[in-house]
Short mmCIF file of C-alpha atoms in Angstrom, two decimals:
data_model
loop_
_atom_site.label_atom_id
_atom_site.label_comp_id
_atom_site.label_asym_id
_atom_site.label_seq_id
_atom_site.Cartn_x
_atom_site.Cartn_y
_atom_site.Cartn_z
CA MET A 1283 -47.76 85.83 22.44
CA SER A 1284 -47.92 82.73 24.57
CA LEU A 1285 -45.19 80.52 25.22
CA LEU A 1286 -46.68 77.58 25.52
CA PRO A 1287 -45.85 74.82 22.69
CA VAL A 1288 -47.89 73.82 20.26
CA ARG A 1289 -48.71 70.34 20.80
CA ILE A 1290 -48.73 67.97 17.86
CA VAL A 1291 -51.04 64.94 18.16
CA THR A 1292 -51.78 62.43 15.38
CA ASP A 1293 -53.15 58.39 14.82
CA SER A 1294 -51.19 55.52 14.42
CA SER A 1295 -51.39 54.97 10.71
CA CYS A 1296 -48.59 57.48 10.22
CA ASP A 1297 -45.83 54.93 10.94
CA LEU A 1298 -43.22 56.73 12.61
CA PRO A 1299 -40.89 54.74 14.56
CA ALA A 1300 -41.33 55.22 18.41
CA THR A 1301 -37.75 56.76 18.92
CA LEU A 1302 -38.97 59.46 16.36
CA ILE A 1303 -42.15 59.87 18.98
CA GLU A 1304 -41.00 59.62 21.82
CA ALA A 1305 -37.88 61.94 21.34
CA LEU A 1306 -40.85 64.54 19.11
CA LYS A 1307 -43.15 64.16 21.96
CA ILE A 1308 -45.72 63.75 19.56
CA THR A 1309 -49.13 62.08 20.84
CA VAL A 1310 -50.72 58.88 18.94
CA VAL A 1311 -54.30 58.20 18.93
CA PRO A 1312 -54.49 54.56 18.24
CA LEU A 1313 -56.88 53.38 15.49
CA VAL A 1314 -59.06 49.83 15.88
CA VAL A 1315 -57.73 46.73 14.62
CA ARG A 1316 -60.44 44.21 14.37
CA PHE A 1317 -60.37 40.07 13.92
CA GLY A 1318 -63.81 39.01 14.13
CA SER A 1319 -65.23 39.63 17.41
CA GLU A 1320 -61.51 40.47 18.41
CA VAL A 1321 -60.65 44.33 19.09
CA TYR A 1322 -57.15 45.97 19.16
CA LEU A 1323 -55.82 49.17 19.48
CA ASP A 1324 -53.41 49.47 17.15
CA GLY A 1325 -50.37 48.89 19.06
CA GLN A 1326 -51.50 46.69 21.76
CA LEU A 1327 -50.00 43.28 18.99
CA SER A 1328 -46.85 43.28 18.05
CA ARG A 1329 -45.94 43.28 14.24
CA ASP A 1330 -45.30 39.47 14.52
CA GLU A 1331 -48.30 39.31 16.61
CA PHE A 1332 -50.31 41.23 13.76
CA TRP A 1333 -48.79 38.97 10.81
CA ASP A 1334 -49.56 35.60 12.95
CA ARG A 1335 -53.08 36.28 12.64
CA ALA A 1336 -53.47 37.66 9.20
CA LEU A 1337 -51.74 35.38 7.57
CA SER A 1338 -53.78 32.34 8.94
CA ALA A 1339 -57.13 31.51 8.31
CA PRO A 1340 -60.15 33.86 8.65
CA PRO A 1341 -61.40 36.41 10.08
CA TYR A 1342 -59.11 38.14 8.54
CA PRO A 1343 -58.03 42.07 9.74
CA GLN A 1344 -60.15 45.20 9.59
CA THR A 1345 -59.09 48.65 10.73
CA SER A 1346 -61.81 51.22 11.90
CA GLN A 1347 -60.83 55.19 12.76
CA PRO A 1348 -60.68 56.17 16.30
CA SER A 1349 -63.91 57.31 18.23
CA ILE A 1350 -64.40 61.41 18.39
CA GLY A 1351 -64.29 60.36 22.26
CA ALA A 1352 -60.87 58.81 22.04
CA PHE A 1353 -59.99 62.25 20.15
CA GLU A 1354 -61.43 64.76 22.54
CA GLU A 1355 -59.77 62.81 25.82
CA VAL A 1356 -56.35 63.63 24.09
CA PHE A 1357 -57.28 67.66 23.35
CA ALA A 1358 -58.84 68.20 26.87
CA SER A 1359 -55.39 66.79 28.25
CA LEU A 1360 -53.10 68.84 26.00
CA THR A 1361 -55.00 71.97 25.99
CA ALA A 1362 -55.44 72.58 30.06
CA ASP A 1363 -52.76 74.66 30.25
CA GLY A 1364 -53.77 76.86 27.51
CA SER A 1365 -51.73 74.97 24.53
CA SER A 1366 -52.48 75.04 21.53
CA VAL A 1367 -52.87 71.50 19.10
CA VAL A 1368 -52.24 70.78 15.70
CA CYS A 1369 -53.69 67.21 14.65
CA LEU A 1370 -52.68 65.60 11.41
CA THR A 1371 -54.38 62.62 10.13
CA VAL A 1372 -54.43 59.89 7.25
CA THR A 1373 -56.09 60.99 4.43
CA SER A 1374 -59.79 61.47 4.57
CA LYS A 1375 -60.36 60.01 1.41
CA HIS A 1376 -59.84 56.51 2.71
CA SER A 1377 -60.86 56.80 6.51
CA GLY A 1378 -62.93 58.32 8.78
CA THR A 1379 -60.46 59.28 11.21
CA TYR A 1380 -60.11 62.83 9.84
CA ASN A 1381 -63.78 63.69 10.62
CA SER A 1382 -63.40 62.03 14.59
CA ALA A 1383 -60.83 64.21 15.19
CA TRP A 1384 -62.11 67.25 13.62
CA ALA A 1385 -65.81 66.73 15.36
CA ALA A 1386 -63.82 66.25 18.52
CA SER A 1387 -61.96 69.61 17.76
CA GLN A 1388 -65.21 71.58 17.95
CA LYS A 1389 -65.13 71.66 21.63
CA PHE A 1390 -61.94 73.43 21.62
CA ALA A 1391 -62.37 76.19 19.64
CA GLY A 1392 -59.57 78.14 18.68
CA LEU A 1393 -57.09 75.55 20.50
CA VAL A 1394 -57.28 72.67 17.97
CA HIS A 1395 -56.18 72.81 14.47
CA VAL A 1396 -57.06 69.48 12.38
CA ILE A 1397 -55.30 69.11 9.26
CA ASP A 1398 -56.15 66.12 6.90
CA THR A 1399 -52.59 65.31 5.12
CA ALA A 1400 -53.94 63.58 2.13
CA SER A 1401 -51.46 60.64 2.45
CA ILE A 1402 -50.82 57.63 4.47
CA SER A 1403 -48.00 55.53 6.05
CA LEU A 1404 -44.76 57.67 5.73
CA GLY A 1405 -46.25 60.16 3.43
CA HIS A 1406 -48.55 60.92 6.46
CA GLY A 1407 -45.59 60.78 9.07
CA LEU A 1408 -43.10 63.02 7.32
CA GLN A 1409 -45.65 65.92 7.58
CA VAL A 1410 -46.13 64.79 11.40
CA LEU A 1411 -42.50 65.15 11.53
CA ALA A 1412 -42.50 68.14 10.01
CA ALA A 1413 -44.61 69.41 12.43
CA ALA A 1414 -42.91 68.63 15.36
CA ARG A 1415 -39.95 69.53 14.60
CA ALA A 1416 -41.68 73.23 13.54
CA ALA A 1417 -43.51 72.78 17.51
CA ALA A 1418 -39.69 71.89 18.94
CA ALA A 1419 -38.72 74.94 17.41
CA GLY A 1420 -41.22 77.37 18.91
CA ARG A 1421 -43.36 77.71 15.98
CA ILE A 1422 -46.90 78.80 16.48
CA ALA A 1423 -50.10 76.92 14.97
CA GLU A 1424 -50.73 78.77 12.17
CA GLU A 1425 -46.99 79.04 10.87
CA ILE A 1426 -46.72 74.88 11.45
CA THR A 1427 -50.14 74.51 9.11
CA ALA A 1428 -48.85 76.70 6.82
CA LEU A 1429 -45.61 74.58 6.60
CA VAL A 1430 -47.42 71.29 6.57
CA THR A 1431 -49.62 72.64 3.68
CA ASP A 1432 -46.43 73.57 1.46
CA LEU A 1433 -45.09 69.93 2.12
CA GLN A 1434 -48.14 68.54 1.16
CA ARG A 1435 -47.85 70.27 -1.83
CA ARG A 1436 -44.87 69.10 -2.88
CA MET A 1437 -44.85 65.32 -1.79
CA ARG A 1438 -45.59 62.50 -3.72
CA MET A 1439 -46.78 58.73 -2.86
CA PHE A 1440 -46.31 55.49 -4.26
CA ILE A 1441 -47.16 52.32 -3.30
CA LEU A 1442 -46.42 48.93 -4.89
CA LEU A 1443 -48.33 45.92 -4.09
CA ASP A 1444 -47.54 42.77 -4.41
CA THR A 1445 -51.21 41.30 -4.70
CA ILE A 1446 -54.51 42.76 -4.79
CA GLU A 1447 -56.30 40.25 -2.76
CA TYR A 1448 -55.74 42.57 0.85
CA LEU A 1449 -57.30 45.61 -0.94
CA ARG A 1450 -60.29 43.80 -2.13
CA ARG A 1451 -60.81 42.49 1.37
CA GLY A 1452 -60.54 46.07 3.19
CA GLY A 1453 -62.84 47.39 1.05
CA ARG A 1454 -61.47 50.89 1.54
CA ALA A 1455 -60.11 50.85 -2.71
CA ASP A 1456 -63.35 50.02 -4.23
CA GLY A 1457 -63.23 52.58 -6.74
CA ILE A 1458 -60.29 51.24 -8.07
CA MET A 1459 -60.82 47.52 -7.90
CA PRO A 1460 -62.51 47.02 -11.03
CA ILE A 1461 -59.92 47.98 -12.75
CA LEU A 1462 -57.09 46.14 -10.70
CA ASP A 1463 -59.17 43.27 -10.48
CA ARG A 1464 -59.58 42.30 -14.44
CA VAL A 1465 -56.11 43.20 -15.12
CA ALA A 1466 -54.07 41.99 -12.28
CA ARG A 1467 -56.05 38.09 -12.40
CA ALA A 1468 -55.26 37.91 -15.96
CA LEU A 1469 -51.53 38.74 -16.27
CA ARG A 1470 -50.73 38.28 -12.63
CA VAL A 1471 -48.91 42.02 -12.54
CA LYS A 1472 -48.37 43.93 -9.35
CA PRO A 1473 -49.94 47.09 -9.05
CA LEU A 1474 -48.22 50.45 -8.59
CA LEU A 1475 -50.28 52.75 -6.80
CA ALA A 1476 -50.09 56.84 -6.09
CA VAL A 1477 -52.03 58.69 -3.59
CA VAL A 1478 -53.37 61.50 -5.75
CA ASN A 1479 -55.76 64.10 -4.39
CA GLY A 1480 -56.03 62.17 -0.67
CA ARG A 1481 -57.24 59.16 -2.76
CA LEU A 1482 -55.51 55.84 -3.84
CA SER A 1483 -54.96 55.80 -7.99
CA PRO A 1484 -53.57 53.03 -10.14
CA LEU A 1485 -50.51 54.52 -11.66
CA THR A 1486 -49.29 51.45 -13.57
CA LEU A 1487 -49.05 47.20 -13.48
CA ALA A 1488 -45.71 46.01 -13.78
CA ARG A 1489 -45.08 42.40 -14.94
CA SER A 1490 -42.66 41.69 -11.81
CA HIS A 1491 -41.07 43.08 -8.61
CA ARG A 1492 -38.08 44.40 -10.64
CA HIS A 1493 -40.10 46.30 -13.27
CA GLY A 1494 -42.66 48.01 -10.72
CA LEU A 1495 -39.49 49.45 -8.48
CA ALA A 1496 -37.50 50.67 -11.71
CA ARG A 1497 -41.25 52.34 -12.57
CA LEU A 1498 -41.13 53.86 -8.95
CA ARG A 1499 -37.43 54.61 -9.71
CA ARG A 1500 -38.46 56.71 -12.46
CA GLU A 1501 -41.24 58.67 -10.94
CA VAL A 1502 -39.28 60.08 -8.04
CA GLU A 1503 -36.38 60.60 -10.77
CA ARG A 1504 -39.22 63.30 -12.21
CA LEU A 1505 -38.98 65.23 -8.85
CA MET A 1506 -35.44 65.88 -8.52
CA PRO A 1507 -34.18 67.70 -6.88
CA VAL A 1508 -35.73 65.54 -3.84
CA GLU A 1509 -35.21 67.10 0.00
CA GLN A 1510 -36.79 64.12 1.82
CA LEU A 1511 -37.54 60.49 1.19
CA ALA A 1512 -39.29 57.94 3.38
CA VAL A 1513 -39.74 54.51 2.59
CA ALA A 1514 -42.34 52.16 3.85
CA HIS A 1515 -42.73 48.20 4.14
CA SER A 1516 -44.41 45.26 4.87
CA ARG A 1517 -42.63 42.33 6.19
CA PHE A 1518 -39.74 43.64 3.41
CA ALA A 1519 -37.11 45.07 5.00
CA GLU A 1520 -33.90 43.72 3.10
CA ALA A 1521 -35.97 44.79 -0.23
CA ALA A 1522 -36.64 48.57 1.36
CA ASN A 1523 -33.28 48.85 2.78
CA ASP A 1524 -32.26 48.53 -0.78
CA VAL A 1525 -34.56 50.61 -2.34
CA ALA A 1526 -33.62 53.34 0.12
CA GLN A 1527 -29.72 52.80 -0.74
CA LYS A 1528 -30.55 53.21 -4.64
CA LEU A 1529 -33.03 56.25 -4.12
CA ALA A 1530 -30.16 57.85 -1.76
CA GLN A 1531 -27.69 57.39 -4.57
CA LEU A 1532 -30.03 58.66 -6.96
CA THR A 1533 -30.79 62.05 -5.09
CA GLY A 1534 -27.79 62.61 -3.45
CA LEU A 1535 -29.70 62.01 -0.12
CA PRO A 1536 -27.20 60.84 2.70
CA LEU A 1537 -28.85 57.55 3.58
CA SER A 1538 -29.09 58.18 6.66
CA ASP A 1539 -31.45 60.94 6.05
CA VAL A 1540 -33.70 58.41 4.28
CA LEU A 1541 -36.53 57.35 6.76
CA VAL A 1542 -37.24 53.45 6.51
CA ALA A 1543 -39.83 51.78 8.81
CA GLU A 1544 -42.35 48.84 8.73
CA THR A 1545 -45.91 49.48 8.29
CA GLY A 1546 -47.96 49.02 10.93
CA PRO A 1547 -51.62 47.20 11.17
CA VAL A 1548 -53.32 49.58 9.48
CA LEU A 1549 -52.01 50.04 6.03
CA ALA A 1550 -50.43 46.19 6.60
CA SER A 1551 -54.43 44.77 6.78
CA HIS A 1552 -55.30 46.73 3.58
CA ALA A 1553 -52.11 46.32 1.41
CA GLY A 1554 -50.69 42.90 2.85
CA PRO A 1555 -46.64 41.54 2.98
CA LYS A 1556 -44.21 42.05 0.39
CA VAL A 1557 -45.11 45.93 -0.06
CA ILE A 1558 -43.03 48.94 -0.78
CA GLY A 1559 -44.30 52.44 -0.25
CA VAL A 1560 -41.93 55.89 -0.87
CA ALA A 1561 -42.91 59.26 -0.02
CA ALA A 1562 -40.90 62.09 -1.79
CA VAL A 1563 -40.91 65.32 -1.42
CA HIS A 1564 -39.36 68.00 -4.16
CA SER A 1565 -37.43 70.57 -3.53
CA GLU A 1566 -38.17 74.07 -4.85
CA LYS A 1567 -35.26 75.87 -3.03
CA ASN A 1568 -32.52 74.34 -5.78
CA ALA A 1569 -34.66 73.88 -8.68
CA ALA A 1570 -33.14 75.38 -11.68
CA ALA A 1571 -34.97 78.61 -12.84
#
């Protein structure tokens, strides 16, 4: 058995803080952010710079997946010494990133394993963290893949939007737009979405942000016992910290264990500001028989 560590690769939509990425030696392949003819790799613009552009006049931001070549370059570098790679990508139902990574992996038969996380933002990020920690502990690629698959099975992701306007502009959720558009325009409600089998799905339409958070709390409560929580936000740090505190109290998790992070340009381009996303992982270890 090789003593070389498994290398973990992901894309920039995972929204993990830079401190965790550096500490766990995760390699990140950036997605692409476009404002009309101006093209940036995710990370080239700061959060403030991105929002200054996104909230001003058109052109509005659009995103696209990394090229096959971008993944090939990373895989070639990391496997040069014979190491294996596990690459985890944003859901393939709303992005072509998985397809780019999978196509690139075909040049590295047996060395690169690509996983569709079937999630977004920190739902994706929690799976990357689990993989990176397992790799650091010396687990082999097959064990890491099995661990992530189990985590994915027990995870739920919920997203409370302030408006549907950014979803409409982004074009990544066309399948649910007729329902959301008709009702949200008439009633000025806040859509609560769930990620179901990797695809965004309407869960409810709340009369206010407060009602939406109450429903989100009930959804997390249904998953209890919960072993992991993460709260993502876009330009909504105070609300996200409040949600994290309340969910920590609900689930009994230490607040310090609840990951809170601001989403980057990839999700923000399609969701807009004042968004709260919660990823929760059900624990089967302590569940009642």
